[in-house]
């Protein structure tokens, strides 16, 4: 279920293309959300949250509409990843008291903060309908995307 290395390299090339030629940061996030959602079968919901003050605000996404368009930093898996400035992987969302449900089908989640100069600008949030869907290859792919996106989001 984890993403193979060759797929990772090809996705990163397409992310780099999107960052170079894809327009402003919102347009680039939209392209990356679409790319990840279309390319990786276990990525059921893919979205960006932007940190505005102490509130995470939903940006471009692919998947069903989420009721969580604004998440305070002290709530959810999303709030945990942004406030702790580290990737959070939850293998079983129903066993994690922090979890804010987006869809009853969601079984596992990964949230990767987008950091620039030690400041969290936002995050990439992925939900899967498969349990324990996320591993080290997903983490390294998404952290590489977050690192590439950070300078784009700052400008
Ligand atoms: N599950 C997230 C909320 C966002 S939805 O998954 C899109 C959380 O617990 O923070």
mmCIF file of C-alpha atoms and ligand atoms in Angstrom:
data_model
loop_
_atom_site.group_PDB
_atom_site.id
_atom_site.type_symbol
_atom_site.label_atom_id
_atom_site.label_comp_id
_atom_site.label_asym_id
_atom_site.label_seq_id
_atom_site.Cartn_x
_atom_site.Cartn_y
_atom_site.Cartn_z
ATOM 1 C CA UNK A 1 0.000 0.000 0.000
ATOM 2 C CA UNK A 2 2.922 2.328 0.553
ATOM 3 C CA UNK A 3 4.092 4.455 -2.344
ATOM 4 C CA UNK A 4 7.033 2.938 -4.284
ATOM 5 C CA UNK A 5 10.199 4.988 -4.850
ATOM 6 C CA UNK A 6 9.758 5.284 -8.630
ATOM 7 C CA UNK A 7 6.265 6.720 -8.187
ATOM 8 C CA UNK A 8 7.680 9.134 -5.616
ATOM 9 C CA UNK A 9 10.308 10.433 -8.051
ATOM 10 C CA UNK A 10 7.800 10.921 -10.834
ATOM 11 C CA UNK A 11 5.375 12.728 -8.533
ATOM 12 C CA UNK A 12 8.141 15.011 -7.251
ATOM 13 C CA UNK A 13 9.071 15.921 -10.837
ATOM 14 C CA UNK A 14 5.464 16.859 -11.513
ATOM 15 C CA UNK A 15 5.311 18.841 -8.264
ATOM 16 C CA UNK A 16 8.432 20.764 -9.321
ATOM 17 C CA UNK A 17 6.793 21.506 -12.693
ATOM 18 C CA UNK A 18 3.639 22.724 -10.960
ATOM 19 C CA UNK A 19 5.650 24.990 -8.636
ATOM 20 C CA UNK A 20 7.601 26.466 -11.577
ATOM 21 C CA UNK A 21 4.730 26.864 -14.027
ATOM 22 C CA UNK A 22 1.496 26.470 -12.082
ATOM 23 C CA UNK A 23 0.699 30.065 -11.127
ATOM 24 C CA UNK A 24 0.165 31.401 -7.618
ATOM 25 C CA UNK A 25 0.430 29.321 -4.453
ATOM 26 C CA UNK A 26 -3.302 28.477 -4.329
ATOM 27 C CA UNK A 27 -3.242 27.317 -7.959
ATOM 28 C CA UNK A 28 -0.144 25.219 -7.255
ATOM 29 C CA UNK A 29 -1.739 23.666 -4.154
ATOM 30 C CA UNK A 30 -4.798 22.837 -6.258
ATOM 31 C CA UNK A 31 -2.634 21.092 -8.864
ATOM 32 C CA UNK A 32 -0.704 19.156 -6.231
ATOM 33 C CA UNK A 33 -3.915 18.068 -4.453
ATOM 34 C CA UNK A 34 -5.278 16.805 -7.787
ATOM 35 C CA UNK A 35 -1.990 15.101 -8.688
ATOM 36 C CA UNK A 36 -1.731 13.227 -5.376
ATOM 37 C CA UNK A 37 -5.411 12.272 -5.354
ATOM 38 C CA UNK A 38 -5.283 10.933 -8.922
ATOM 39 C CA UNK A 39 -1.886 9.200 -8.667
ATOM 40 C CA UNK A 40 -2.004 7.385 -5.339
ATOM 41 C CA UNK A 41 -4.977 5.049 -4.824
ATOM 42 C CA UNK A 42 -4.850 5.016 -1.015
ATOM 43 C CA UNK A 43 -5.030 8.850 -0.834
ATOM 44 C CA UNK A 44 -8.826 9.096 -0.514
ATOM 45 C CA UNK A 45 -8.882 12.762 0.559
ATOM 46 C CA UNK A 46 -6.028 15.219 -0.097
ATOM 47 C CA UNK A 47 -6.093 18.787 1.130
ATOM 48 C CA UNK A 48 -4.039 21.795 2.138
ATOM 49 C CA UNK A 49 -4.710 23.830 5.257
ATOM 50 C CA UNK A 50 -3.273 27.338 5.579
ATOM 51 C CA UNK A 51 -2.308 28.668 9.008
ATOM 52 C CA UNK A 52 -3.895 32.085 9.573
ATOM 53 C CA UNK A 53 -3.152 33.308 13.104
ATOM 54 C CA UNK A 54 -4.007 30.357 15.311
ATOM 55 C CA UNK A 55 -6.559 28.922 12.867
ATOM 56 C CA UNK A 56 -6.009 26.341 10.140
ATOM 57 C CA UNK A 57 -8.157 27.261 7.138
ATOM 58 C CA UNK A 58 -9.002 24.759 4.432
ATOM 59 C CA UNK A 59 -7.446 25.518 1.056
ATOM 60 C CA UNK A 60 -7.519 23.464 -2.160
ATOM 61 C CA UNK A 61 -8.508 19.824 -1.743
ATOM 62 C CA UNK A 62 -9.736 16.747 -3.593
ATOM 63 C CA UNK A 63 -12.282 14.345 -2.140
ATOM 64 C CA UNK A 64 -15.604 14.844 -0.422
ATOM 65 C CA UNK A 65 -16.301 18.256 1.144
ATOM 66 C CA UNK A 66 -15.043 18.400 4.740
ATOM 67 C CA UNK A 67 -17.045 19.964 7.580
ATOM 68 C CA UNK A 68 -13.707 21.099 9.051
ATOM 69 C CA UNK A 69 -12.982 24.247 7.059
ATOM 70 C CA UNK A 70 -11.455 25.974 10.098
ATOM 71 C CA UNK A 71 -9.503 24.077 12.767
ATOM 72 C CA UNK A 72 -7.990 25.776 15.856
ATOM 73 C CA UNK A 73 -4.359 24.872 16.532
ATOM 74 C CA UNK A 74 -5.339 23.003 19.697
ATOM 75 C CA UNK A 75 -7.766 20.660 17.931
ATOM 76 C CA UNK A 76 -7.552 17.605 15.709
ATOM 77 C CA UNK A 77 -4.698 15.704 14.160
ATOM 78 C CA UNK A 78 -4.288 18.795 11.992
ATOM 79 C CA UNK A 79 -3.811 21.062 15.013
ATOM 80 C CA UNK A 80 -1.324 18.611 16.538
ATOM 81 C CA UNK A 81 0.882 18.492 13.424
ATOM 82 C CA UNK A 82 0.911 22.286 13.026
ATOM 83 C CA UNK A 83 1.508 23.112 16.690
ATOM 84 C CA UNK A 84 4.173 20.418 17.190
ATOM 85 C CA UNK A 85 5.709 21.199 13.770
ATOM 86 C CA UNK A 86 6.115 17.544 12.930
ATOM 87 C CA UNK A 87 4.443 14.934 10.744
ATOM 88 C CA UNK A 88 1.706 12.979 12.490
ATOM 89 C CA UNK A 89 0.659 9.534 11.209
ATOM 90 C CA UNK A 90 -2.441 7.945 12.717
ATOM 91 C CA UNK A 91 -2.881 4.271 11.778
ATOM 92 C CA UNK A 92 -6.400 4.038 13.260
ATOM 93 C CA UNK A 93 -8.232 7.343 13.454
ATOM 94 C CA UNK A 94 -11.056 5.841 15.512
ATOM 95 C CA UNK A 95 -8.570 5.018 18.275
ATOM 96 C CA UNK A 96 -7.160 8.570 18.458
ATOM 97 C CA UNK A 97 -9.088 10.977 20.715
ATOM 98 C CA UNK A 98 -7.665 13.982 18.849
ATOM 99 C CA UNK A 99 -9.312 12.914 15.583
ATOM 100 C CA UNK A 100 -11.926 15.215 13.996
ATOM 101 C CA UNK A 101 -14.028 13.092 11.632
ATOM 102 C CA UNK A 102 -14.321 14.243 8.043
ATOM 103 C CA UNK A 103 -15.927 11.081 6.627
ATOM 104 C CA UNK A 104 -17.133 7.919 8.353
ATOM 105 C CA UNK A 105 -15.147 5.895 5.807
ATOM 106 C CA UNK A 106 -11.800 7.364 6.870
ATOM 107 C CA UNK A 107 -9.576 4.843 8.664
ATOM 108 C CA UNK A 108 -6.110 6.420 8.761
ATOM 109 C CA UNK A 109 -4.522 9.843 8.295
ATOM 110 C CA UNK A 110 -1.197 11.626 7.751
ATOM 111 C CA UNK A 111 -0.647 15.340 8.328
ATOM 112 C CA UNK A 112 2.604 17.026 7.261
ATOM 113 C CA UNK A 113 3.376 20.606 8.321
ATOM 114 C CA UNK A 114 4.725 23.087 5.766
ATOM 115 C CA UNK A 115 7.540 24.904 7.562
ATOM 116 C CA UNK A 116 9.650 27.888 6.527
ATOM 117 C CA UNK A 117 12.370 29.288 8.819
ATOM 118 C CA UNK A 118 10.816 27.468 11.768
ATOM 119 C CA UNK A 119 7.354 28.929 11.104
ATOM 120 C CA UNK A 120 4.378 26.754 10.160
ATOM 121 C CA UNK A 121 2.646 28.175 7.067
ATOM 122 C CA UNK A 122 0.139 25.362 6.649
ATOM 123 C CA UNK A 123 -0.011 21.636 6.116
ATOM 124 C CA UNK A 124 -0.837 18.769 3.808
ATOM 125 C CA UNK A 125 -3.585 16.500 5.167
ATOM 126 C CA UNK A 126 -4.308 13.084 3.637
ATOM 127 C CA UNK A 127 -7.045 10.676 4.714
ATOM 128 C CA UNK A 128 -7.322 7.053 3.622
ATOM 129 C CA UNK A 129 -10.271 4.692 3.649
ATOM 130 C CA UNK A 130 -7.712 1.928 4.280
ATOM 131 C CA UNK A 131 -6.484 1.243 7.825
ATOM 132 C CA UNK A 132 -2.786 1.877 8.528
ATOM 133 C CA UNK A 133 -2.302 3.187 4.985
ATOM 134 C CA UNK A 134 0.655 5.526 5.595
ATOM 135 C CA UNK A 135 4.310 4.656 6.078
ATOM 136 C CA UNK A 136 7.822 6.032 5.696
ATOM 137 C CA UNK A 137 7.576 6.411 1.899
ATOM 138 C CA UNK A 138 4.425 8.523 2.199
ATOM 139 C CA UNK A 139 6.050 10.617 4.911
ATOM 140 C CA UNK A 140 9.201 11.261 2.864
ATOM 141 C CA UNK A 141 7.210 12.081 -0.296
ATOM 142 C CA UNK A 142 4.899 14.500 1.507
ATOM 143 C CA UNK A 143 7.708 16.117 3.508
ATOM 144 C CA UNK A 144 9.610 16.659 0.243
ATOM 145 C CA UNK A 145 6.516 18.303 -1.262
ATOM 146 C CA UNK A 146 6.054 20.466 1.858
ATOM 147 C CA UNK A 147 9.699 21.575 1.662
ATOM 148 C CA UNK A 148 9.263 22.561 -2.002
ATOM 149 C CA UNK A 149 5.967 24.357 -1.346
ATOM 150 C CA UNK A 150 7.163 26.407 1.647
ATOM 151 C CA UNK A 151 9.050 29.144 -0.290
ATOM 152 C CA UNK A 152 6.161 29.374 -2.775
ATOM 153 C CA UNK A 153 3.615 29.879 0.025
ATOM 154 C CA UNK A 154 5.716 32.512 1.748
ATOM 155 C CA UNK A 155 5.748 34.822 -1.285
HETATM 156 N N1 LIG B 1 -9.158 14.646 10.510
HETATM 157 C C1 LIG B 1 -8.636 15.980 10.664
HETATM 158 C C2 LIG B 1 -9.665 17.015 10.259
HETATM 159 C C3 LIG B 1 -9.616 17.369 8.814
HETATM 160 S S1 LIG B 1 -10.447 16.305 7.805
HETATM 161 O O1 LIG B 1 -9.726 15.021 7.861
HETATM 162 C C4 LIG B 1 -10.378 16.827 6.267
HETATM 163 C C5 LIG B 1 -8.164 16.191 12.089
HETATM 164 O O2 LIG B 1 -8.393 15.354 12.942
HETATM 165 O O3 LIG B 1 -7.590 17.235 12.370
#
